[in-house]
mmCIF file of C-alpha atoms in Angstrom:
data_model
loop_
_atom_site.group_PDB
_atom_site.id
_atom_site.type_symbol
_atom_site.label_atom_id
_atom_site.label_comp_id
_atom_site.label_asym_id
_atom_site.label_seq_id
_atom_site.Cartn_x
_atom_site.Cartn_y
_atom_site.Cartn_z
ATOM 1 C CA MET A 1 29.501 42.748 -33.203
ATOM 2 C CA ASN A 2 27.518 43.260 -36.362
ATOM 3 C CA ASP A 3 27.001 47.001 -36.605
ATOM 4 C CA HIS A 4 25.105 46.753 -39.837
ATOM 5 C CA ASN A 5 21.805 47.978 -38.468
ATOM 6 C CA THR A 6 23.187 50.088 -35.697
ATOM 7 C CA ILE A 7 21.325 53.319 -35.166
ATOM 8 C CA SER A 8 23.345 55.853 -33.232
ATOM 9 C CA VAL A 9 21.179 57.837 -30.848
ATOM 10 C CA GLY A 10 23.150 61.046 -30.376
ATOM 11 C CA ILE A 11 23.319 63.316 -27.387
ATOM 12 C CA GLY A 12 19.883 64.864 -26.766
ATOM 13 C CA GLU A 13 18.128 62.503 -29.208
ATOM 14 C CA LEU A 14 15.658 59.658 -28.867
ATOM 15 C CA TYR A 15 14.631 56.837 -31.175
ATOM 16 C CA ALA A 16 11.928 54.156 -31.089
ATOM 17 C CA THR A 17 11.415 51.265 -33.478
ATOM 18 C CA ARG A 18 9.784 47.890 -34.160
ATOM 19 C CA ASP A 19 12.629 46.749 -36.412
ATOM 20 C CA PRO A 20 14.003 43.477 -34.960
ATOM 21 C CA SER A 21 17.269 43.851 -36.866
ATOM 22 C CA ALA A 22 18.030 47.253 -35.321
ATOM 23 C CA VAL A 23 20.614 47.884 -32.638
ATOM 24 C CA LEU A 24 20.050 51.209 -30.892
ATOM 25 C CA ALA A 25 23.266 52.662 -29.476
ATOM 26 C CA ALA A 26 24.156 55.593 -27.246
ATOM 27 C CA TYR A 27 27.929 55.984 -27.560
ATOM 28 C CA GLY A 28 30.248 57.569 -25.050
ATOM 29 C CA LEU A 29 27.792 58.338 -22.259
ATOM 30 C CA GLY A 30 29.588 60.401 -19.640
ATOM 31 C CA SER A 31 27.327 62.375 -17.346
ATOM 32 C CA CYS A 32 24.594 61.685 -19.904
ATOM 33 C CA VAL A 33 22.143 58.852 -19.276
ATOM 34 C CA GLY A 34 21.035 56.245 -21.812
ATOM 35 C CA VAL A 35 17.480 55.101 -21.101
ATOM 36 C CA SER A 36 16.428 51.966 -22.964
ATOM 37 C CA VAL A 37 12.852 50.712 -22.886
ATOM 38 C CA PHE A 38 11.782 47.428 -24.475
ATOM 39 C CA ASP A 39 8.418 45.682 -24.695
ATOM 40 C CA PRO A 40 9.156 41.948 -25.055
ATOM 41 C CA VAL A 41 5.536 41.196 -25.995
ATOM 42 C CA ALA A 42 4.976 43.819 -28.671
ATOM 43 C CA ARG A 43 8.699 43.715 -29.672
ATOM 44 C CA VAL A 44 8.900 47.495 -29.583
ATOM 45 C CA GLY A 45 11.853 49.351 -28.152
ATOM 46 C CA GLY A 46 13.415 52.752 -27.808
ATOM 47 C CA LEU A 47 16.387 54.629 -26.476
ATOM 48 C CA ALA A 48 16.871 58.187 -25.188
ATOM 49 C CA HIS A 49 20.282 59.866 -24.732
ATOM 50 C CA ILE A 50 19.594 62.358 -21.953
ATOM 51 C CA MET A 51 21.914 65.214 -21.074
ATOM 52 C CA LEU A 52 20.271 67.360 -18.404
ATOM 53 C CA PRO A 53 17.799 66.791 -15.558
ATOM 54 C CA SER A 54 15.069 69.319 -16.090
ATOM 55 C CA SER A 55 13.790 71.721 -18.711
ATOM 56 C CA LYS A 56 13.021 74.048 -15.783
ATOM 57 C CA ASP A 57 16.790 74.590 -15.408
ATOM 58 C CA ALA A 58 17.045 76.038 -18.891
ATOM 59 C CA THR A 59 17.790 79.734 -18.767
ATOM 60 C CA GLN A 60 15.566 80.160 -21.773
ATOM 61 C CA GLN A 61 12.983 78.080 -23.541
ATOM 62 C CA THR A 62 14.624 75.333 -25.520
ATOM 63 C CA SER A 63 13.038 72.314 -27.060
ATOM 64 C CA GLY A 64 14.458 68.906 -27.706
ATOM 65 C CA TYR A 65 14.924 65.680 -25.879
ATOM 66 C CA LYS A 66 18.040 66.594 -23.952
ATOM 67 C CA PHE A 67 16.057 66.992 -20.717
ATOM 68 C CA ALA A 68 14.914 63.962 -18.691
ATOM 69 C CA ASP A 69 11.523 65.502 -17.917
ATOM 70 C CA ILE A 70 10.771 65.915 -21.637
ATOM 71 C CA ALA A 71 12.546 62.908 -23.123
ATOM 72 C CA ILE A 72 11.041 60.202 -20.888
ATOM 73 C CA PRO A 73 7.364 61.063 -21.557
ATOM 74 C CA ALA A 74 8.161 61.504 -25.273
ATOM 75 C CA LEU A 75 9.932 58.144 -25.472
ATOM 76 C CA LEU A 76 7.071 56.319 -23.721
ATOM 77 C CA GLN A 77 4.544 58.060 -25.971
ATOM 78 C CA ARG A 78 6.434 56.879 -29.080
ATOM 79 C CA LEU A 79 6.484 53.329 -27.769
ATOM 80 C CA LEU A 80 2.731 53.417 -27.097
ATOM 81 C CA GLU A 81 2.153 54.673 -30.625
ATOM 82 C CA LEU A 82 4.185 51.730 -31.906
ATOM 83 C CA GLY A 83 1.935 49.329 -30.021
ATOM 84 C CA SER A 84 3.620 48.706 -26.686
ATOM 85 C CA MET A 85 1.700 48.089 -23.478
ATOM 86 C CA PRO A 86 2.760 50.247 -20.505
ATOM 87 C CA ARG A 87 2.690 47.229 -18.177
ATOM 88 C CA SER A 88 5.113 45.109 -20.182
ATOM 89 C CA LEU A 89 7.852 47.743 -20.592
ATOM 90 C CA VAL A 90 11.322 46.735 -19.419
ATOM 91 C CA CYS A 91 13.553 49.701 -18.720
ATOM 92 C CA LYS A 92 17.337 49.576 -18.297
ATOM 93 C CA ILE A 93 19.605 52.562 -17.850
ATOM 94 C CA ALA A 94 23.319 53.354 -17.963
ATOM 95 C CA GLY A 95 25.478 56.452 -17.591
ATOM 96 C CA GLY A 96 25.286 59.361 -15.178
ATOM 97 C CA ALA A 97 28.978 59.311 -14.328
ATOM 98 C CA GLN A 98 30.861 62.152 -12.698
ATOM 99 C CA ILE A 99 33.565 62.799 -15.296
ATOM 100 C CA LEU A 100 35.148 65.805 -13.611
ATOM 101 C CA MET A 101 36.180 65.194 -10.037
ATOM 102 C CA ALA A 102 37.798 68.604 -9.563
ATOM 103 C CA PRO A 103 35.844 71.004 -7.356
ATOM 104 C CA ASP A 104 36.793 73.922 -9.646
ATOM 105 C CA HIS A 105 34.218 72.942 -12.206
ATOM 106 C CA MET A 106 30.904 73.774 -10.637
ATOM 107 C CA ASN A 107 28.853 73.846 -13.818
ATOM 108 C CA SER A 108 29.048 70.116 -14.002
ATOM 109 C CA PHE A 109 28.671 69.624 -10.251
ATOM 110 C CA ARG A 110 26.923 66.289 -9.584
ATOM 111 C CA ILE A 111 25.300 66.534 -13.019
ATOM 112 C CA GLY A 112 25.471 62.772 -13.619
ATOM 113 C CA GLU A 113 23.864 62.026 -10.283
ATOM 114 C CA ARG A 114 21.159 64.648 -10.854
ATOM 115 C CA ASN A 115 20.477 63.190 -14.297
ATOM 116 C CA ILE A 116 19.900 59.735 -12.784
ATOM 117 C CA GLU A 117 17.599 61.204 -10.131
ATOM 118 C CA ALA A 118 15.587 63.050 -12.766
ATOM 119 C CA VAL A 119 15.316 59.951 -14.976
ATOM 120 C CA MET A 120 14.088 57.877 -12.018
ATOM 121 C CA ASN A 121 11.536 60.545 -11.090
ATOM 122 C CA ALA A 122 10.247 60.838 -14.644
ATOM 123 C CA LEU A 123 9.934 57.044 -14.935
ATOM 124 C CA GLN A 124 8.139 56.870 -11.593
ATOM 125 C CA GLN A 125 5.354 59.051 -12.995
ATOM 126 C CA TYR A 126 4.589 56.070 -15.216
ATOM 127 C CA ASN A 127 5.158 53.482 -12.470
ATOM 128 C CA ILE A 128 8.298 52.252 -14.175
ATOM 129 C CA VAL A 129 11.244 51.092 -12.087
ATOM 130 C CA PRO A 130 14.398 50.257 -14.073
ATOM 131 C CA LYS A 131 15.024 46.532 -14.104
ATOM 132 C CA ALA A 132 18.778 47.041 -14.333
ATOM 133 C CA MET A 133 21.160 49.963 -14.018
ATOM 134 C CA ASP A 134 24.836 50.616 -14.543
ATOM 135 C CA THR A 135 25.221 54.176 -13.354
ATOM 136 C CA GLY A 136 27.515 56.557 -11.493
ATOM 137 C CA GLY A 137 31.233 56.140 -11.103
ATOM 138 C CA SER A 138 33.618 58.287 -13.107
ATOM 139 C CA HIS A 139 33.944 56.521 -16.441
ATOM 140 C CA GLY A 140 32.230 56.603 -19.823
ATOM 141 C CA ARG A 141 29.901 53.912 -21.157
ATOM 142 C CA THR A 142 28.264 52.838 -24.392
ATOM 143 C CA LEU A 143 24.772 51.333 -24.179
ATOM 144 C CA ARG A 144 23.283 49.139 -26.892
ATOM 145 C CA LEU A 145 19.722 47.813 -27.123
ATOM 146 C CA LEU A 146 19.472 44.766 -29.380
ATOM 147 C CA MET A 147 15.964 44.890 -30.784
ATOM 148 C CA GLY A 148 16.017 41.247 -31.862
ATOM 149 C CA THR A 149 16.345 39.958 -28.315
ATOM 150 C CA GLY A 150 15.746 42.957 -26.081
ATOM 151 C CA GLN A 151 19.210 42.503 -24.614
ATOM 152 C CA VAL A 152 20.961 45.591 -23.292
ATOM 153 C CA LEU A 153 24.760 45.614 -23.467
ATOM 154 C CA VAL A 154 26.999 48.137 -21.761
ATOM 155 C CA ARG A 155 30.605 48.650 -22.749
ATOM 156 C CA THR A 156 32.828 50.579 -20.375
ATOM 157 C CA VAL A 157 35.881 52.621 -21.257
ATOM 158 C CA GLY A 158 38.125 49.682 -20.421
ATOM 159 C CA GLY A 159 36.477 47.707 -23.217
ATOM 160 C CA ASP A 160 34.527 45.207 -21.112
ATOM 161 C CA ILE A 161 31.014 44.426 -22.325
ATOM 162 C CA THR A 162 28.394 43.348 -19.810
ATOM 163 C CA GLU A 163 24.743 42.531 -20.237
ATOM 164 C CA LEU A 164 22.363 44.508 -18.074
ATOM 165 C CA MET B 1 26.844 79.044 -42.644
ATOM 166 C CA LYS B 2 23.560 80.788 -41.956
ATOM 167 C CA PRO B 3 23.908 83.249 -39.085
ATOM 168 C CA SER B 4 20.226 82.887 -38.263
ATOM 169 C CA MET B 5 20.854 79.311 -37.139
ATOM 170 C CA LEU B 6 22.181 80.439 -33.806
ATOM 171 C CA SER B 7 18.919 81.520 -32.276
ATOM 172 C CA THR B 8 20.252 83.832 -29.604
ATOM 173 C CA ALA B 9 23.218 85.332 -31.403
ATOM 174 C CA SER B 10 22.572 86.145 -34.989
ATOM 175 C CA LEU B 11 26.040 86.821 -36.223
ATOM 176 C CA THR B 12 26.617 88.700 -39.440
ATOM 177 C CA GLU B 13 29.235 87.595 -41.935
ATOM 178 C CA SER B 14 31.476 90.485 -40.908
ATOM 179 C CA GLU B 15 31.146 89.576 -37.232
ATOM 180 C CA LEU B 16 32.074 86.002 -38.044
ATOM 181 C CA GLY B 17 35.094 87.343 -39.933
ATOM 182 C CA GLN B 18 36.106 89.448 -36.948
ATOM 183 C CA LEU B 19 35.737 86.518 -34.650
ATOM 184 C CA ARG B 20 37.753 84.283 -36.950
ATOM 185 C CA LYS B 21 40.559 86.856 -36.991
ATOM 186 C CA ALA B 22 40.618 87.081 -33.196
ATOM 187 C CA VAL B 23 40.614 83.323 -32.632
ATOM 188 C CA SER B 24 43.305 82.840 -35.299
ATOM 189 C CA LEU B 25 45.526 85.160 -33.279
ATOM 190 C CA GLY B 26 44.551 83.256 -30.152
ATOM 191 C CA PHE B 27 45.396 79.862 -31.640
ATOM 192 C CA ALA B 28 48.695 81.143 -33.073
ATOM 193 C CA ASN B 29 49.603 82.384 -29.619
ATOM 194 C CA ALA B 30 48.541 79.067 -28.055
ATOM 195 C CA ALA B 31 50.791 77.265 -30.549
ATOM 196 C CA SER B 32 53.744 79.464 -29.546
ATOM 197 C CA GLY B 33 53.075 78.602 -25.929
ATOM 198 C CA LEU B 34 53.106 74.900 -26.716
ATOM 199 C CA SER B 35 56.225 75.319 -28.896
ATOM 200 C CA LEU B 36 58.045 76.864 -25.950
ATOM 201 C CA MET B 37 57.054 73.960 -23.720
ATOM 202 C CA VAL B 38 58.106 71.148 -26.033
ATOM 203 C CA ASP B 39 60.884 73.063 -27.797
ATOM 204 C CA ARG B 40 59.742 72.293 -31.316
ATOM 205 C CA ARG B 41 57.713 74.086 -33.941
ATOM 206 C CA ILE B 42 53.931 73.712 -33.587
ATOM 207 C CA THR B 43 51.584 74.844 -36.314
ATOM 208 C CA VAL B 44 47.827 75.334 -36.200
ATOM 209 C CA SER B 45 45.315 74.885 -38.982
ATOM 210 C CA SER B 46 43.051 77.758 -39.915
ATOM 211 C CA PRO B 47 40.261 77.708 -37.352
ATOM 212 C CA GLY B 48 36.812 76.363 -38.060
ATOM 213 C CA LEU B 49 33.851 78.331 -36.734
ATOM 214 C CA ARG B 50 30.796 76.127 -36.757
ATOM 215 C CA ILE B 51 27.288 76.543 -35.504
ATOM 216 C CA ILE B 52 25.976 73.001 -35.298
ATOM 217 C CA PRO B 53 23.355 71.063 -33.329
ATOM 218 C CA ILE B 54 24.783 69.945 -29.999
ATOM 219 C CA GLY B 55 24.241 66.308 -31.014
ATOM 220 C CA GLN B 56 26.712 66.711 -33.871
ATOM 221 C CA VAL B 57 29.573 68.113 -31.806
ATOM 222 C CA PRO B 58 31.029 64.728 -30.723
ATOM 223 C CA GLY B 59 31.396 63.882 -34.438
ATOM 224 C CA LEU B 60 34.033 66.617 -34.735
ATOM 225 C CA VAL B 61 36.330 64.593 -32.522
ATOM 226 C CA GLY B 62 35.766 61.228 -34.159
ATOM 227 C CA LYS B 63 34.039 58.140 -32.848
ATOM 228 C CA PRO B 64 32.294 59.042 -29.603
ATOM 229 C CA ASP B 65 33.280 55.836 -27.800
ATOM 230 C CA GLU B 66 36.939 55.925 -28.742
ATOM 231 C CA VAL B 67 39.243 56.707 -25.835
ATOM 232 C CA VAL B 68 40.831 60.144 -25.848
ATOM 233 C CA VAL B 69 42.974 62.135 -23.481
ATOM 234 C CA ALA B 70 41.351 65.510 -22.967
ATOM 235 C CA ALA B 71 42.039 68.514 -20.807
ATOM 236 C CA TYR B 72 39.230 70.840 -19.862
ATOM 237 C CA LEU B 73 39.347 74.476 -18.783
ATOM 238 C CA SER B 74 36.452 76.775 -18.114
ATOM 239 C CA ILE B 75 36.773 80.475 -18.824
ATOM 240 C CA SER B 76 35.581 83.091 -16.385
ATOM 241 C CA GLY B 77 36.006 86.809 -15.856
ATOM 242 C CA ASP B 78 34.333 89.334 -18.169
ATOM 243 C CA ALA B 79 33.337 86.549 -20.549
ATOM 244 C CA ALA B 80 32.560 82.860 -20.148
ATOM 245 C CA GLY B 81 33.239 79.773 -22.180
ATOM 246 C CA HIS B 82 34.891 76.366 -22.281
ATOM 247 C CA ILE B 83 38.087 74.983 -23.717
ATOM 248 C CA LEU B 84 38.752 71.316 -24.411
ATOM 249 C CA LEU B 85 42.059 70.034 -25.705
ATOM 250 C CA VAL B 86 41.699 66.564 -27.234
ATOM 251 C CA LEU B 87 44.547 64.161 -27.995
ATOM 252 C CA SER B 88 44.722 60.529 -29.014
ATOM 253 C CA PRO B 89 46.248 58.360 -26.246
ATOM 254 C CA ASP B 90 49.361 57.932 -28.437
ATOM 255 C CA ALA B 91 49.787 61.652 -28.971
ATOM 256 C CA ALA B 92 49.292 62.264 -25.247
ATOM 257 C CA ASP B 93 52.007 59.703 -24.443
ATOM 258 C CA ASP B 94 54.346 61.411 -26.933
ATOM 259 C CA LEU B 95 53.663 64.748 -25.330
ATOM 260 C CA VAL B 96 54.275 63.416 -21.824
ATOM 261 C CA GLU B 97 57.536 61.837 -22.990
ATOM 262 C CA MET B 98 58.714 65.174 -24.388
ATOM 263 C CA LEU B 99 57.864 66.940 -21.153
ATOM 264 C CA VAL B 100 58.925 64.538 -18.426
ATOM 265 C CA GLY B 101 61.500 62.405 -20.253
ATOM 266 C CA TYR B 102 59.807 59.010 -20.036
ATOM 267 C CA ARG B 103 56.954 57.369 -21.839
ATOM 268 C CA PRO B 104 53.845 56.464 -19.842
ATOM 269 C CA ASP B 105 52.986 52.774 -19.676
ATOM 270 C CA ALA B 106 50.380 52.414 -22.401
ATOM 271 C CA MET B 107 48.438 49.811 -20.422
ATOM 272 C CA ALA B 108 48.326 51.713 -17.149
ATOM 273 C CA ALA B 109 46.222 54.679 -16.127
ATOM 274 C CA LEU B 110 48.031 58.002 -16.234
ATOM 275 C CA ASP B 111 49.786 58.757 -12.966
ATOM 276 C CA ASP B 112 49.826 62.136 -11.223
ATOM 277 C CA VAL B 113 53.030 63.299 -12.894
ATOM 278 C CA GLU B 114 51.677 62.468 -16.336
ATOM 279 C CA ARG B 115 48.331 64.069 -15.595
ATOM 280 C CA SER B 116 49.914 67.233 -14.310
ATOM 281 C CA ALA B 117 52.187 67.418 -17.380
ATOM 282 C CA LEU B 118 49.136 67.249 -19.651
ATOM 283 C CA GLY B 119 47.275 69.672 -17.400
ATOM 284 C CA GLU B 120 50.178 72.073 -17.774
ATOM 285 C CA VAL B 121 49.961 71.773 -21.569
ATOM 286 C CA ALA B 122 46.287 72.740 -21.379
ATOM 287 C CA ASN B 123 47.093 75.498 -18.923
ATOM 288 C CA VAL B 124 49.744 77.040 -21.164
ATOM 289 C CA THR B 125 47.840 76.691 -24.451
ATOM 290 C CA GLY B 126 44.614 77.923 -22.812
ATOM 291 C CA SER B 127 46.305 80.895 -21.136
ATOM 292 C CA PHE B 128 48.172 81.888 -24.300
ATOM 293 C CA PHE B 129 44.956 81.611 -26.302
ATOM 294 C CA LEU B 130 42.996 83.688 -23.815
ATOM 295 C CA SER B 131 45.644 86.366 -23.425
ATOM 296 C CA ALA B 132 45.544 87.009 -27.189
ATOM 297 C CA ILE B 133 41.740 87.253 -27.073
ATOM 298 C CA ALA B 134 41.935 89.459 -23.978
ATOM 299 C CA ASP B 135 44.324 91.805 -25.803
ATOM 300 C CA ALA B 136 41.998 92.033 -28.794
ATOM 301 C CA THR B 137 38.958 92.773 -26.623
ATOM 302 C CA ASP B 138 40.392 94.454 -23.536
ATOM 303 C CA LEU B 139 38.440 91.983 -21.421
ATOM 304 C CA LEU B 140 39.608 90.065 -18.382
ATOM 305 C CA LEU B 141 39.555 86.348 -19.236
ATOM 306 C CA GLN B 142 40.698 83.755 -16.748
ATOM 307 C CA PRO B 143 41.173 80.046 -17.267
ATOM 308 C CA SER B 144 40.229 77.640 -14.469
ATOM 309 C CA PRO B 145 42.757 75.048 -13.323
ATOM 310 C CA PRO B 146 42.854 72.280 -15.916
ATOM 311 C CA ALA B 147 41.110 68.937 -15.443
ATOM 312 C CA VAL B 148 42.577 65.976 -17.336
ATOM 313 C CA ILE B 149 40.070 63.401 -18.565
ATOM 314 C CA VAL B 150 40.973 59.979 -19.963
ATOM 315 C CA ASP B 151 37.719 58.562 -21.255
ATOM 316 C CA MET B 152 35.478 58.012 -24.257
ATOM 317 C CA ALA B 153 35.373 61.108 -26.474
ATOM 318 C CA GLY B 154 31.636 61.438 -25.909
ATOM 319 C CA ALA B 155 32.079 61.379 -22.148
ATOM 320 C CA ALA B 156 34.773 64.063 -22.289
ATOM 321 C CA LEU B 157 32.592 66.242 -24.524
ATOM 322 C CA ASP B 158 29.656 65.936 -22.127
ATOM 323 C CA VAL B 159 31.571 68.286 -19.853
ATOM 324 C CA PRO B 160 31.441 71.443 -22.025
ATOM 325 C CA LEU B 161 28.250 70.413 -23.813
ATOM 326 C CA ILE B 162 26.051 70.220 -20.722
ATOM 327 C CA ALA B 163 26.881 73.859 -20.024
ATOM 328 C CA VAL B 164 26.158 74.875 -23.614
ATOM 329 C CA ALA B 165 22.915 72.880 -23.691
ATOM 330 C CA MET B 166 21.458 74.801 -20.736
ATOM 331 C CA THR B 167 20.797 77.753 -23.009
ATOM 332 C CA MET B 168 21.253 76.586 -26.577
ATOM 333 C CA GLU B 169 20.040 74.091 -29.132
ATOM 334 C CA GLU B 170 23.150 74.647 -31.145
ATOM 335 C CA ALA B 171 26.735 75.051 -30.162
ATOM 336 C CA LEU B 172 29.144 77.569 -31.568
ATOM 337 C CA VAL B 173 32.324 75.551 -31.809
ATOM 338 C CA ILE B 174 35.665 77.051 -32.663
ATOM 339 C CA ASP B 175 38.192 74.380 -33.498
ATOM 340 C CA THR B 176 41.685 73.992 -34.824
ATOM 341 C CA ARG B 177 44.101 71.129 -35.307
ATOM 342 C CA PHE B 178 47.633 71.580 -34.068
ATOM 343 C CA ALA B 179 50.653 69.514 -34.969
ATOM 344 C CA ASP B 180 54.429 69.558 -34.973
ATOM 345 C CA ASP B 181 56.358 69.115 -38.217
ATOM 346 C CA ASP B 182 56.519 65.326 -38.089
ATOM 347 C CA HIS B 183 52.965 65.033 -36.764
ATOM 348 C CA GLN B 184 54.003 63.369 -33.556
ATOM 349 C CA ILE B 185 52.028 65.873 -31.542
ATOM 350 C CA ASN B 186 48.653 66.117 -33.167
ATOM 351 C CA GLY B 187 45.495 67.216 -31.505
ATOM 352 C CA LEU B 188 42.336 69.229 -31.492
ATOM 353 C CA PHE B 189 41.683 72.457 -29.646
ATOM 354 C CA LEU B 190 37.982 73.174 -29.125
ATOM 355 C CA MET B 191 36.507 76.339 -27.721
ATOM 356 C CA PHE B 192 32.873 76.958 -26.877
ATOM 357 C CA PRO B 193 32.252 80.639 -26.186
ATOM 358 C CA ASP B 194 29.233 81.577 -24.159
ATOM 359 C CA VAL B 195 26.865 83.331 -26.527
ATOM 360 C CA ALA B 196 26.190 86.353 -24.297
ATOM 361 C CA SER B 197 29.950 86.775 -23.939
ATOM 362 C CA LEU B 198 30.351 86.593 -27.692
ATOM 363 C CA ARG B 199 28.242 89.746 -28.100
ATOM 364 C CA LEU B 200 30.403 91.552 -25.588
ATOM 365 C CA MET B 201 33.601 90.383 -27.274
ATOM 366 C CA LEU B 202 32.395 91.611 -30.669
ATOM 367 C CA GLU B 203 31.365 94.998 -29.243
ATOM 368 C CA ARG B 204 34.780 95.406 -27.655
ATOM 369 C CA MET B 205 36.564 94.470 -30.857
ATOM 370 C CA ASN B 206 34.528 97.061 -32.748
ATOM 371 C CA ARG B 207 35.245 99.722 -30.181
ATOM 372 C CA LEU B 208 38.978 99.011 -30.195
ATOM 373 C CA ASP B 209 39.014 99.040 -34.005
ATOM 374 C CA GLU B 210 37.552 102.545 -34.180
#
């Protein structure tokens, strides 16, 4: 794969662009969720790498796009600013795995599942239902959004690449 | 490093120095623990203390979608935090071979014996690390049972980072590389102390110094 124009969207970050040569990538999603949104008409797309369900869970005020309830509205706002139409947005998501299966580790209890729930709820506020998802399980994933075509590719830890 | 970067724990230079001294002792002790297990000399690099945005932490390990073998422990007791031991799959296989006498099949998933051997490595290094810190602070610090993760580095790092991200924009990461003389065993030991606990640890160190 040509990684020449790959833009890595790190944990807790989001990125939106009109650049058709860009590939937006969220690498090594574990319990995190990669949310890709593409407008095939306006050729605008974006990706958020979400870590936690809700900013209300924060024990103190923190900013940033790590929370689903902040990142999703911010991502959609960026896309609108770049000229997308809410009705033509195609959303695809991957991630939200349960990496730790051991019951000893309560801080990460069901975090992947709760992240997916929160992403779905936040999207629903905008009447968006993901067109494709590769979520859950217990393995890591890398999500790529190819801006030239709008294709979304997911690579799993085993190395297999599938198109969502 | 600007202490003011860590919004909720402005650490002074002298506090950072104190902390560095304590974790150096901890890592040296962890290395002795590992040496005893594998019966060869293990050395540790001088520890890095970094306060960096959470998004930059996976970069410390390497490429976030490269497969690693990691073992995770959470710390509880008087202070809280997280420990992650990160090895390349090759280094993990070497380590397993030293401990159980056979080399895991590189193509197959780790079996229970191999996982528990690596878990035991994390258990011993984590316990030795924490007992040195406990001695320096007179705090009770307990490691959880280890959880072995074979996955993309980013996925393994999600585990401690989600806990850090609940309260912080930035992570305080304490890291060291450990290796044996011929670099067969070569890995990364990461510790993420809880910031509130850090205050307590520093106070205790000061009190014990007086």
